[in-house]
Amino acid sequence: MARIVKHPEQRKSELLTCAQELFFERGYENTTVNDVIEKAGVSKGAFYHYFESKEALLEALAERLAREGVERVADVLEDPALDALSRLNSFLAKFRRLRMESAPVMPGIRADLSGGTSAASPESAAKRRRGHRIAFGAVFQPENIVLYHRINAAVMSVMTPVLARIIAQGVEEGVFHNMDPVAVAEMLLHLGGATHAAVARAMQAQTEIEKDEAADALENLLRLHGAAIDRILGLREGSIRLAEPGYTRAVMAARTS
Amino acid sequence: MARIVKHPEQRKSELLTCAQELFFERGYENTTVNDVIEKAGVSKGAFYHYFESKEALLEALAERLAREGVERVADVLEDPALDALSRLNSFLAKFRRLRMESAPVMPGIRADLSGGTSAASPESAAKRRRGHRIAFGAVFQPENIVLYHRINAAVMSVMTPVLARIIAQGVEEGVFHNMDPVAVAEMLLHLGGATHAAVARAMQAQTEIEKDEAADALENLLRLHGAAIDRILGLREGSIRLAEPGYTRAVMAARTS
């Protein structure tokens, strides 16, 4: 068989696409490195040249999906008419919508700053949603906390400069407190880590009562986090909206559809 | 040989003590589970009954050291004369002193909220300091980020209720913003995760120039974090002191002594 020489980045991207298809279809835990190698038609050596492990593969996939998510909200990020607070809230709202389309999406440091991807049609949205759940649902299992952190770090590396740019605009406009934008972006993203336990509980809730309690607790926590972000940025309470009332329940309902 | 039946908690504690001695002496990475088993004189089965892996052992050790650290600052936590802000700042200052004695101590979510242990005499302080460096220094290596997160979570589980109690007092006194104390404690501890990269850089700095730059960057970041905590708690800027000027350099100097 003639060997087809491909650009390394193209090869890596194809491996990720194969992994994504398998993870979305069968789930992360039911996919082996061999499955990915077979589907991609590459050697074991070639695979390990790009990814040291299956965990590294999911990490890279989370990063790619986060990048795609950011590209999908480029209009909000680039619109010259938006002031910093409107841009930040629009950015958060757009990610919430993406999240509804692809719930539970990959874990971000918080529900609302996490990456996500959208879909063109309702049917494919439902398919993607199911796929995301299968691929990333496992990450919120207690035994996968390590993987959660790896994915988190990958998503954060994508989100930090995006968030820092919005914060820098707010500082320039004199609306946000004058603080180092990158440091503040990192703080806000790390802050979101404090929602992990509440998100995990919401994802693992089984009965209606458990779901109601988990949704209330998460929504309350998101409200507190919004208030904390208001304070860090120097805004009036209620300026940053991390969730509309009912949002958490809607995401949880979308997830089980 | 007659089998000595010990209380499970006592057995677990002895295993931890053996592990601590070995980790402090040879370093975490140069100690095997077999070394610990041999030193403790227990069977492999007994060991794995208590700890599923060497990582779990270091995690449990970090938690125990954090508990010991909290016990050592019990006077500050219990003193009825202290208002909440004084208690919080005294608590942070005491942990900084413990940290100086046992630098680099285990990683906490931040330099100043992490656990630590003290020592009775200067000689044993130096010995402990060296031991801590050997045992926990590896945790800040980039390849051990996973272990860092495990240890962090263990330390956080100890620190959250302690911090929440101080915050609850501040809310009661009407000095801190009225917010759920546990949620705020978790936020503050997670927030500190945003110092990890700067702490790691400081720990890995080799040349004097690198050390100076890393110390300045970390000190500046701790100042920003202090200001963020002031805002979250609703305090005047400068109320929370996470580091005195020169503190970072002093810890770094202590670490290499």
Short mmCIF file of C-alpha atoms in Angstrom, two decimals:
data_model
loop_
_atom_site.label_atom_id
_atom_site.label_comp_id
_atom_site.label_asym_id
_atom_site.label_seq_id
_atom_site.Cartn_x
_atom_site.Cartn_y
_atom_site.Cartn_z
CA MET A 1 0.00 0.00 0.00
CA ALA A 2 1.38 3.39 -0.93
CA ARG A 3 1.95 5.54 2.11
CA ILE A 4 0.11 8.81 1.93
CA VAL A 5 2.23 11.57 3.42
CA LYS A 6 0.11 14.07 5.24
CA HIS A 7 0.89 17.29 7.04
CA PRO A 8 1.34 16.52 10.77
CA GLU A 9 -1.37 19.00 11.82
CA GLN A 10 -3.78 17.45 9.32
CA ARG A 11 -3.00 13.97 10.64
CA LYS A 12 -3.53 15.12 14.20
CA SER A 13 -6.80 16.79 13.29
CA GLU A 14 -8.02 13.62 11.57
CA LEU A 15 -7.19 11.57 14.64
CA LEU A 16 -9.19 14.02 16.74
CA THR A 17 -12.13 13.80 14.35
CA CYS A 18 -12.08 10.00 14.52
CA ALA A 19 -11.85 10.13 18.30
CA GLN A 20 -14.72 12.61 18.46
CA GLU A 21 -16.94 10.36 16.33
CA LEU A 22 -16.14 7.33 18.46
CA PHE A 23 -16.42 9.13 21.80
CA PHE A 24 -19.75 10.70 20.77
CA GLU A 25 -21.07 7.38 19.54
CA ARG A 26 -19.86 4.87 22.13
CA GLY A 27 -18.68 7.05 24.97
CA TYR A 28 -15.19 7.82 26.14
CA GLU A 29 -14.97 4.84 28.43
CA ASN A 30 -16.12 2.37 25.77
CA THR A 31 -13.58 3.54 23.20
CA THR A 32 -10.02 2.22 23.16
CA VAL A 33 -6.93 3.77 21.61
CA ASN A 34 -6.96 0.80 19.23
CA ASP A 35 -10.47 1.72 18.07
CA VAL A 36 -9.25 5.21 17.20
CA ILE A 37 -6.13 3.90 15.46
CA GLU A 38 -8.21 1.46 13.42
CA LYS A 39 -10.76 4.06 12.40
CA ALA A 40 -8.07 6.57 11.44
CA GLY A 41 -5.98 3.95 9.65
CA VAL A 42 -2.73 4.98 11.30
CA SER A 43 -0.04 3.02 13.11
CA LYS A 44 0.21 2.84 16.88
CA GLY A 45 3.51 4.72 16.62
CA ALA A 46 1.88 7.52 14.67
CA PHE A 47 -0.91 7.81 17.25
CA TYR A 48 1.48 8.03 20.18
CA HIS A 49 3.53 10.58 18.29
CA TYR A 50 0.56 12.94 18.66
CA PHE A 51 -1.10 11.81 21.88
CA GLU A 52 0.53 10.15 24.85
CA SER A 53 -2.69 8.55 26.06
CA LYS A 54 -6.45 8.36 25.63
CA GLU A 55 -6.77 11.06 28.30
CA ALA A 56 -4.53 13.35 26.24
CA LEU A 57 -6.81 12.71 23.29
CA LEU A 58 -9.93 13.77 25.19
CA GLU A 59 -8.04 16.78 26.50
CA ALA A 60 -7.11 17.84 22.97
CA LEU A 61 -10.67 17.25 21.82
CA ALA A 62 -12.02 19.44 24.63
CA GLU A 63 -9.58 22.16 23.59
CA ARG A 64 -10.65 21.92 19.96
CA LEU A 65 -14.34 22.06 20.86
CA ALA A 66 -13.65 25.09 23.07
CA ARG A 67 -11.88 26.80 20.15
CA GLU A 68 -14.82 26.01 17.91
CA GLY A 69 -17.14 27.41 20.56
CA VAL A 70 -15.15 30.66 20.68
CA GLU A 71 -15.25 30.86 16.87
CA ARG A 72 -19.00 30.49 16.98
CA VAL A 73 -19.33 33.54 19.23
CA ALA A 74 -16.83 35.58 17.19
CA ASP A 75 -19.57 38.06 16.27
CA VAL A 76 -20.01 38.99 19.92
CA LEU A 77 -16.27 39.14 20.46
CA GLU A 78 -15.63 41.35 17.43
CA ASP A 79 -18.69 43.61 17.32
CA PRO A 80 -17.24 47.14 17.71
CA ALA A 81 -20.60 48.49 18.90
CA LEU A 82 -20.58 46.52 22.17
CA ASP A 83 -19.29 47.98 25.41
CA ALA A 84 -17.36 45.57 27.65
CA LEU A 85 -20.22 44.67 30.01
CA SER A 86 -22.62 44.02 27.11
CA ARG A 87 -19.94 41.98 25.37
CA LEU A 88 -19.30 39.91 28.50
CA ASN A 89 -22.99 39.28 29.12
CA SER A 90 -23.64 38.52 25.43
CA PHE A 91 -20.67 36.16 25.43
CA LEU A 92 -22.05 34.35 28.49
CA ALA A 93 -25.58 34.25 27.04
CA LYS A 94 -24.33 32.86 23.72
CA PHE A 95 -22.41 30.16 25.50
CA ARG A 96 -25.52 29.33 27.47
CA ARG A 97 -27.43 28.92 24.20
CA LEU A 98 -24.66 26.75 22.76
CA ARG A 99 -24.82 24.77 25.93
CA MET A 100 -28.54 24.22 25.57
CA GLU A 101 -27.92 22.93 22.07
CA SER A 102 -25.10 20.64 23.06
CA ALA A 103 -25.71 19.96 26.75
CA PRO A 104 -23.93 18.70 28.71
CA VAL A 105 -21.07 19.83 26.49
CA MET A 106 -17.57 19.51 27.85
CA PRO A 107 -16.99 20.67 31.38
CA GLY A 108 -15.63 24.16 31.57
CA ILE A 109 -14.46 25.69 34.75
CA ARG A 110 -18.07 26.77 35.13
CA ALA A 111 -21.24 25.94 33.34
CA ASP A 112 -21.25 29.25 31.55
CA LEU A 113 -17.68 29.85 30.59
CA SER A 114 -17.18 26.37 29.21
CA GLY A 115 -16.71 25.70 25.55
CA GLY A 116 -19.44 24.29 23.42
CA THR A 117 -20.46 23.78 19.85
CA SER A 118 -23.64 24.48 18.03
CA ALA A 119 -25.37 22.68 15.22
CA ALA A 120 -27.11 23.69 12.04
CA SER A 121 -30.43 21.86 12.41
CA PRO A 122 -32.60 20.72 15.33
CA GLU A 123 -32.01 17.07 14.46
CA SER A 124 -28.26 17.41 14.38
CA ALA A 125 -28.45 19.52 17.56
CA ALA A 126 -30.17 16.62 19.28
CA LYS A 127 -27.55 14.25 17.89
CA ARG A 128 -24.70 16.45 19.04
CA ARG A 129 -26.33 16.85 22.43
CA ARG A 130 -26.54 13.10 22.81
CA GLY A 131 -22.96 12.78 21.59
CA HIS A 132 -21.64 15.33 24.03
CA ARG A 133 -23.42 13.60 26.85
CA ILE A 134 -21.93 10.26 25.87
CA ALA A 135 -18.45 11.69 25.32
CA PHE A 136 -18.13 14.02 28.27
CA GLY A 137 -20.69 12.83 30.80
CA ALA A 138 -18.12 10.44 32.25
CA VAL A 139 -15.87 13.35 33.12
CA PHE A 140 -18.21 14.36 35.94
CA GLN A 141 -18.08 10.93 37.56
CA PRO A 142 -16.18 11.14 40.86
CA GLU A 143 -13.61 8.59 39.69
CA ASN A 144 -12.73 10.82 36.72
CA ILE A 145 -11.89 13.96 38.65
CA VAL A 146 -8.35 13.85 37.27
CA LEU A 147 -9.60 13.87 33.70
CA TYR A 148 -11.97 16.71 34.63
CA HIS A 149 -9.01 18.80 35.74
CA ARG A 150 -7.07 18.08 32.55
CA ILE A 151 -9.99 19.07 30.39
CA ASN A 152 -10.63 22.10 32.53
CA ALA A 153 -7.07 23.28 32.08
CA ALA A 154 -7.33 22.80 28.31
CA VAL A 155 -10.59 24.76 28.13
CA MET A 156 -9.15 27.46 30.38
CA SER A 157 -6.13 27.92 28.14
CA VAL A 158 -8.54 28.75 25.31
CA MET A 159 -10.87 30.94 27.38
CA THR A 160 -8.31 33.00 29.32
CA PRO A 161 -7.16 35.28 26.45
CA VAL A 162 -10.74 35.69 25.20
CA LEU A 163 -11.98 36.75 28.63
CA ALA A 164 -8.88 38.89 29.26
CA ARG A 165 -9.59 40.88 26.10
CA ILE A 166 -13.12 41.69 27.24
CA ILE A 167 -11.87 42.64 30.71
CA ALA A 168 -9.16 44.87 29.20
CA GLN A 169 -11.88 46.70 27.26
CA GLY A 170 -13.87 47.20 30.45
CA VAL A 171 -10.81 48.58 32.24
CA GLU A 172 -10.14 50.93 29.32
CA GLU A 173 -13.74 52.13 29.42
CA GLY A 174 -13.31 52.82 33.13
CA VAL A 175 -16.27 50.54 33.94
CA PHE A 176 -14.31 47.60 35.39
CA HIS A 177 -11.84 47.94 38.24
CA ASN A 178 -8.33 48.63 36.98
CA MET A 179 -6.65 45.24 37.48
CA ASP A 180 -4.40 43.08 35.34
CA PRO A 181 -6.88 41.59 32.80
CA VAL A 182 -5.10 38.24 32.40
CA ALA A 183 -4.84 37.75 36.18
CA VAL A 184 -8.53 38.61 36.59
CA ALA A 185 -9.54 36.30 33.72
CA GLU A 186 -7.63 33.45 35.37
CA MET A 187 -9.24 34.24 38.72
CA LEU A 188 -12.74 34.19 37.25
CA LEU A 189 -12.11 30.90 35.47
CA HIS A 190 -10.63 29.30 38.57
CA LEU A 191 -13.45 30.69 40.67
CA GLY A 192 -15.80 28.68 38.51
CA GLY A 193 -14.12 25.49 39.70
CA ALA A 194 -16.11 25.97 42.88
CA THR A 195 -19.24 25.00 40.94
CA HIS A 196 -17.88 21.56 40.02
CA ALA A 197 -19.47 19.69 42.92
CA ALA A 198 -22.87 21.32 42.31
CA VAL A 199 -22.69 20.61 38.56
CA ALA A 200 -21.71 17.01 39.24
CA ARG A 201 -24.65 16.59 41.63
CA ALA A 202 -27.02 18.03 39.03
CA MET A 203 -25.66 15.64 36.40
CA GLN A 204 -25.97 12.64 38.67
CA ALA A 205 -29.43 13.42 40.06
CA GLN A 206 -31.81 10.54 39.41
CA THR A 207 -35.20 11.20 40.98
CA GLU A 208 -37.32 14.29 40.34
CA ILE A 209 -36.77 15.44 43.92
CA GLU A 210 -33.01 15.09 43.56
CA LYS A 211 -33.12 16.95 40.25
CA ASP A 212 -35.16 19.79 41.74
CA GLU A 213 -32.85 20.14 44.71
CA ALA A 214 -29.73 19.97 42.55
CA ALA A 215 -31.11 22.54 40.09
CA ASP A 216 -32.04 24.95 42.90
CA ALA A 217 -28.64 24.56 44.55
CA LEU A 218 -26.76 25.10 41.29
CA GLU A 219 -28.87 28.10 40.31
CA ASN A 220 -28.34 29.66 43.72
CA LEU A 221 -24.60 29.03 43.46
CA LEU A 222 -24.47 30.60 39.98
CA ARG A 223 -26.23 33.66 41.42
CA LEU A 224 -23.60 33.90 44.18
CA HIS A 225 -20.83 33.49 41.61
CA GLY A 226 -22.35 36.22 39.48
CA ALA A 227 -22.36 38.51 42.53
CA ALA A 228 -18.73 37.62 43.30
CA ILE A 229 -17.73 38.46 39.72
CA ASP A 230 -19.62 41.76 39.95
CA ARG A 231 -17.57 42.61 43.00
CA ILE A 232 -14.23 41.56 41.55
CA LEU A 233 -14.88 43.62 38.42
CA GLY A 234 -16.31 46.53 40.46
CA LEU A 235 -19.83 46.36 39.01
CA ARG A 236 -23.25 46.88 40.58
CA GLU A 237 -24.74 43.63 41.92
CA GLY A 238 -26.76 41.92 39.23
CA SER A 239 -24.59 43.19 36.36
CA ILE A 240 -23.17 39.79 35.45
CA ARG A 241 -25.78 37.18 34.62
CA LEU A 242 -24.51 33.61 34.82
CA ALA A 243 -27.95 32.08 34.56
CA GLU A 244 -31.51 33.18 33.91
CA PRO A 245 -34.10 31.75 36.30
CA GLY A 246 -34.95 28.25 35.10
CA TYR A 247 -31.76 27.93 33.04
CA THR A 248 -30.29 25.10 35.08
CA ARG A 249 -33.52 23.10 34.87
CA ALA A 250 -33.68 23.69 31.12
CA VAL A 251 -30.13 22.38 30.66
CA MET A 252 -30.89 19.37 32.82
CA ALA A 253 -34.06 18.66 30.83
CA ALA A 254 -32.19 19.06 27.53
CA ARG A 255 -29.59 16.61 28.75
CA THR A 256 -32.05 13.82 29.30
CA SER A 257 -33.87 14.36 25.98
CA MET B 1 5.03 -14.70 64.42
CA ALA B 2 2.04 -13.71 66.48
CA ARG B 3 -0.24 -11.35 64.63
CA ILE B 4 -0.79 -8.10 66.48
CA VAL B 5 -4.36 -6.91 66.01
CA LYS B 6 -4.52 -3.15 65.82
CA HIS B 7 -7.38 -0.75 65.47
CA PRO B 8 -7.84 0.05 61.75
CA GLU B 9 -7.42 3.81 62.29
CA GLN B 10 -4.21 3.20 64.23
CA ARG B 11 -2.89 0.97 61.46
CA LYS B 12 -3.75 3.59 58.84
CA SER B 13 -2.09 6.30 60.89
CA GLU B 14 1.07 4.20 61.26
CA LEU B 15 1.20 3.64 57.52
CA LEU B 16 0.92 7.38 57.02
CA THR B 17 3.72 8.02 59.51
CA CYS B 18 5.98 5.52 57.74
CA ALA B 19 5.14 7.08 54.38
CA GLN B 20 5.83 10.55 55.75
CA GLU B 21 9.25 9.50 57.04
CA LEU B 22 10.16 7.91 53.73
CA PHE B 23 8.76 10.70 51.56
CA PHE B 24 10.53 13.32 53.67
CA GLU B 25 13.80 11.39 53.57
CA ARG B 26 13.98 10.11 50.01
CA GLY B 27 11.30 12.05 48.21
CA TYR B 28 7.92 10.94 46.95
CA GLU B 29 9.21 9.79 43.59
CA ASN B 30 12.03 7.71 45.10
CA THR B 31 9.75 5.84 47.49
CA THR B 32 7.79 2.77 46.40
CA VAL B 33 4.69 1.25 47.96
CA ASN B 34 6.90 -1.73 48.82
CA ASP B 35 9.23 0.55 50.79
CA VAL B 36 6.29 1.75 52.87
CA ILE B 37 4.96 -1.77 53.37
CA GLU B 38 8.37 -3.00 54.46
CA LYS B 39 8.91 -0.15 56.89
CA ALA B 40 5.44 -0.53 58.39
CA GLY B 41 5.71 -4.33 58.55
CA VAL B 42 2.29 -4.91 57.01
CA SER B 43 1.15 -7.08 54.12
CA LYS B 44 0.47 -5.75 50.65
CA GLY B 45 -3.18 -6.61 51.15
CA ALA B 46 -3.34 -4.59 54.36
CA PHE B 47 -1.76 -1.61 52.62
CA TYR B 48 -4.21 -1.68 49.71
CA HIS B 49 -7.06 -2.02 52.15
CA TYR B 50 -6.28 1.51 53.31
CA PHE B 51 -4.79 3.16 50.22
CA GLU B 52 -5.50 2.29 46.62
CA SER B 53 -2.21 3.73 45.37
CA LYS B 54 0.90 5.73 46.25
CA GLU B 55 -0.92 8.86 45.07
CA ALA B 56 -3.75 8.13 47.52
CA LEU B 57 -1.12 7.85 50.24
CA LEU B 58 0.36 11.28 49.48
CA GLU B 59 -3.15 12.69 49.30
CA ALA B 60 -3.98 11.31 52.76
CA LEU B 61 -0.67 12.61 54.08
CA ALA B 62 -1.42 16.10 52.71
CA GLU B 63 -4.80 15.97 54.41
CA ARG B 64 -3.27 14.91 57.73
CA LEU B 65 -0.64 17.65 57.55
CA ALA B 66 -3.37 20.19 56.77
CA ARG B 67 -5.33 19.01 59.82
CA GLU B 68 -2.21 19.31 61.95
CA GLY B 69 -1.67 22.80 60.54
CA VAL B 70 -5.22 23.79 61.51
CA GLU B 71 -4.68 22.35 65.00
CA ARG B 72 -1.55 24.47 65.36
CA VAL B 73 -3.52 27.65 64.70
CA ALA B 74 -6.38 26.59 66.99
CA ASP B 75 -5.62 29.53 69.31
CA VAL B 76 -6.43 31.99 66.53
CA LEU B 77 -9.51 30.05 65.50
CA GLU B 78 -10.86 29.82 69.05
CA ASP B 79 -9.85 33.16 70.60
CA PRO B 80 -13.20 34.79 71.53
CA ALA B 81 -11.58 38.24 71.56
CA LEU B 82 -10.91 38.32 67.82
CA ASP B 83 -13.31 39.89 65.34
CA ALA B 84 -13.68 38.06 62.02
CA LEU B 85 -11.29 40.22 60.00
CA SER B 86 -8.56 40.01 62.68
CA ARG B 87 -9.14 36.27 62.93
CA LEU B 88 -8.86 35.84 59.17
CA ASN B 89 -5.70 37.92 58.92
CA SER B 90 -4.16 36.23 61.97
CA PHE B 91 -5.03 32.86 60.51
CA LEU B 92 -3.34 33.79 57.22
CA ALA B 93 -0.31 35.25 59.01
CA LYS B 94 0.10 32.15 61.19
CA PHE B 95 -0.05 29.95 58.14
CA ARG B 96 2.58 32.13 56.52
CA ARG B 97 4.82 31.60 59.54
CA LEU B 98 4.22 27.84 59.48
CA ARG B 99 5.03 27.99 55.82
CA MET B 100 8.32 29.73 56.50
CA GLU B 101 9.17 26.98 58.95
CA SER B 102 8.20 24.17 56.65
CA ALA B 103 8.54 25.65 53.17
CA PRO B 104 7.62 24.58 50.60
CA VAL B 105 5.06 22.66 52.66
CA MET B 106 2.32 20.91 50.76
CA PRO B 107 0.63 22.84 48.02
CA GLY B 108 -2.62 24.36 49.13
CA ILE B 109 -4.96 26.06 46.81
CA ARG B 110 -2.89 29.14 47.47
CA ALA B 111 0.38 29.78 49.21
CA ASP B 112 -1.37 31.22 52.20
CA LEU B 113 -4.37 29.06 52.73
CA SER B 114 -2.44 25.82 52.42
CA GLY B 115 -1.79 23.55 55.32
CA GLY B 116 1.55 23.32 57.02
CA THR B 117 3.18 22.08 60.13
CA SER B 118 5.52 23.71 62.56
CA ALA B 119 8.39 22.37 64.59
CA ALA B 120 9.58 22.81 68.13
CA SER B 121 13.22 23.76 67.58
CA PRO B 122 15.13 25.57 64.82
CA GLU B 123 17.04 22.39 63.95
CA SER B 124 13.95 20.28 63.58
CA ALA B 125 12.32 23.17 61.69
CA ALA B 126 15.17 23.05 59.18
CA LYS B 127 14.84 19.29 58.99
CA ARG B 128 11.11 19.47 58.44
CA ARG B 129 11.58 22.18 55.85
CA ARG B 130 14.00 19.99 53.94
CA GLY B 131 11.64 17.05 54.35
CA HIS B 132 8.65 18.98 53.04
CA ARG B 133 10.66 20.12 50.05
CA ILE B 134 11.70 16.56 49.28
CA ALA B 135 8.22 15.14 49.84
CA PHE B 136 6.06 17.76 48.14
CA GLY B 137 8.41 19.59 45.77
CA ALA B 138 7.63 17.06 43.05
CA VAL B 139 3.96 17.99 43.17
CA PHE B 140 4.73 21.30 41.45
CA GLN B 141 6.47 19.61 38.53
CA PRO B 142 4.35 20.02 35.39
CA GLU B 143 4.09 16.24 34.93
CA ASN B 144 2.50 15.92 38.39
CA ILE B 145 -0.37 18.33 37.87
CA VAL B 146 -2.81 15.50 38.50
CA LEU B 147 -1.31 14.78 41.89
CA TYR B 148 -1.35 18.50 42.64
CA HIS B 149 -5.12 18.56 42.07
CA ARG B 150 -5.68 15.54 44.31
CA ILE B 151 -3.67 17.07 47.11
CA ASN B 152 -5.36 20.39 46.59
CA ALA B 153 -8.78 18.82 46.94
CA ALA B 154 -7.70 17.05 50.13
CA VAL B 155 -6.34 20.27 51.64
CA MET B 156 -9.45 22.15 50.56
CA SER B 157 -11.73 19.65 52.28
CA VAL B 158 -9.92 20.46 55.54
CA MET B 159 -9.77 24.22 54.99
CA THR B 160 -13.32 24.87 53.74
CA PRO B 161 -15.16 24.46 57.09
CA VAL B 162 -12.44 26.40 58.94
CA LEU B 163 -12.65 29.32 56.54
CA ALA B 164 -16.46 29.13 56.40
CA ARG B 165 -16.64 29.54 60.19
CA ILE B 166 -14.56 32.72 60.06
CA ILE B 167 -16.66 34.07 57.19
CA ALA B 168 -19.88 33.27 59.07
CA GLN B 169 -18.58 35.31 62.00
CA GLY B 170 -17.83 38.23 59.68
CA VAL B 171 -21.33 38.06 58.21
CA GLU B 172 -22.82 37.96 61.72
CA GLU B 173 -20.78 41.00 62.70
CA GLY B 174 -22.11 42.80 59.63
CA VAL B 175 -18.55 43.42 58.40
CA PHE B 176 -18.51 40.88 55.54
CA HIS B 177 -21.09 40.83 52.76
CA ASN B 178 -24.02 38.62 53.62
CA MET B 179 -23.34 35.54 51.48
CA ASP B 180 -23.44 31.81 52.10
CA PRO B 181 -20.22 31.22 54.10
CA VAL B 182 -19.50 27.74 52.73
CA ALA B 183 -19.99 28.87 49.12
CA VAL B 184 -17.72 31.87 49.70
CA ALA B 185 -15.08 29.72 51.43
CA GLU B 186 -15.08 27.36 48.45
CA MET B 187 -14.83 30.31 46.06
CA LEU B 188 -11.85 31.76 47.89
CA LEU B 189 -10.06 28.41 47.97
CA HIS B 190 -10.71 27.78 44.29
CA LEU B 191 -9.69 31.32 43.46
CA GLY B 192 -6.30 30.50 44.88
CA GLY B 193 -5.86 27.84 42.20
CA ALA B 194 -5.10 30.74 39.88
CA THR B 195 -1.77 31.17 41.70
CA HIS B 196 -0.59 27.64 40.81
CA ALA B 197 1.33 28.61 37.68
CA ALA B 198 3.07 31.51 39.45
CA VAL B 199 3.96 29.33 42.46
CA ALA B 200 5.28 26.60 40.14
CA ARG B 201 7.43 29.15 38.31
CA ALA B 202 8.82 30.44 41.60
CA MET B 203 9.63 26.88 42.70
CA GLN B 204 11.35 26.05 39.44
CA ALA B 205 13.34 29.28 39.09
CA GLN B 206 17.04 28.52 38.81
CA THR B 207 19.02 31.72 38.21
CA GLU B 208 18.90 34.79 40.44
CA ILE B 209 17.20 36.75 37.65
CA GLU B 210 14.55 34.06 37.24
CA LYS B 211 14.02 33.96 41.00
CA ASP B 212 13.64 37.74 41.21
CA GLU B 213 11.17 37.83 38.37
CA ALA B 214 9.18 34.90 39.73
CA ALA B 215 9.07 36.40 43.24
CA ASP B 216 7.89 39.78 41.90
CA ALA B 217 5.24 38.15 39.75
CA LEU B 218 3.95 35.96 42.59
CA GLU B 219 3.92 38.83 45.08
CA ASN B 220 2.03 41.01 42.62
CA LEU B 221 -0.47 38.22 42.00
CA LEU B 222 -0.98 37.69 45.76
CA ARG B 223 -1.69 41.43 46.06
CA LEU B 224 -4.31 41.15 43.29
CA HIS B 225 -5.81 38.11 44.97
CA GLY B 226 -5.96 39.94 48.28
CA ALA B 227 -7.83 42.78 46.55
CA ALA B 228 -10.23 40.30 44.91
CA ILE B 229 -10.96 38.71 48.30
CA ASP B 230 -11.54 42.18 49.80
CA ARG B 231 -14.13 42.80 47.13
CA ILE B 232 -15.85 39.45 47.46
CA LEU B 233 -16.12 39.88 51.22
CA GLY B 234 -17.09 43.55 50.88
CA LEU B 235 -14.02 44.98 52.65
CA ARG B 236 -11.94 48.08 52.00
CA GLU B 237 -9.02 47.39 49.65
CA GLY B 238 -5.97 46.31 51.62
CA SER B 239 -7.99 44.61 54.39
CA ILE B 240 -6.87 41.08 53.52
CA ARG B 241 -3.13 40.58 53.52
CA LEU B 242 -1.98 37.52 51.64
CA ALA B 243 1.69 38.47 51.76
CA GLU B 244 3.89 41.08 53.36
CA PRO B 245 6.42 42.71 51.00
CA GLY B 246 9.37 40.37 50.72
CA TYR B 247 7.42 37.34 51.94
CA THR B 248 7.67 35.44 48.67
CA ARG B 249 11.43 35.97 48.50
CA ALA B 250 11.78 34.85 52.10
CA VAL B 251 9.88 31.61 51.42
CA MET B 252 11.96 31.01 48.32
CA ALA B 253 15.17 31.61 50.29
CA ALA B 254 13.99 29.32 53.11
CA ARG B 255 13.25 26.63 50.56
CA THR B 256 16.79 26.50 49.27
CA SER B 257 18.40 26.60 52.72
#
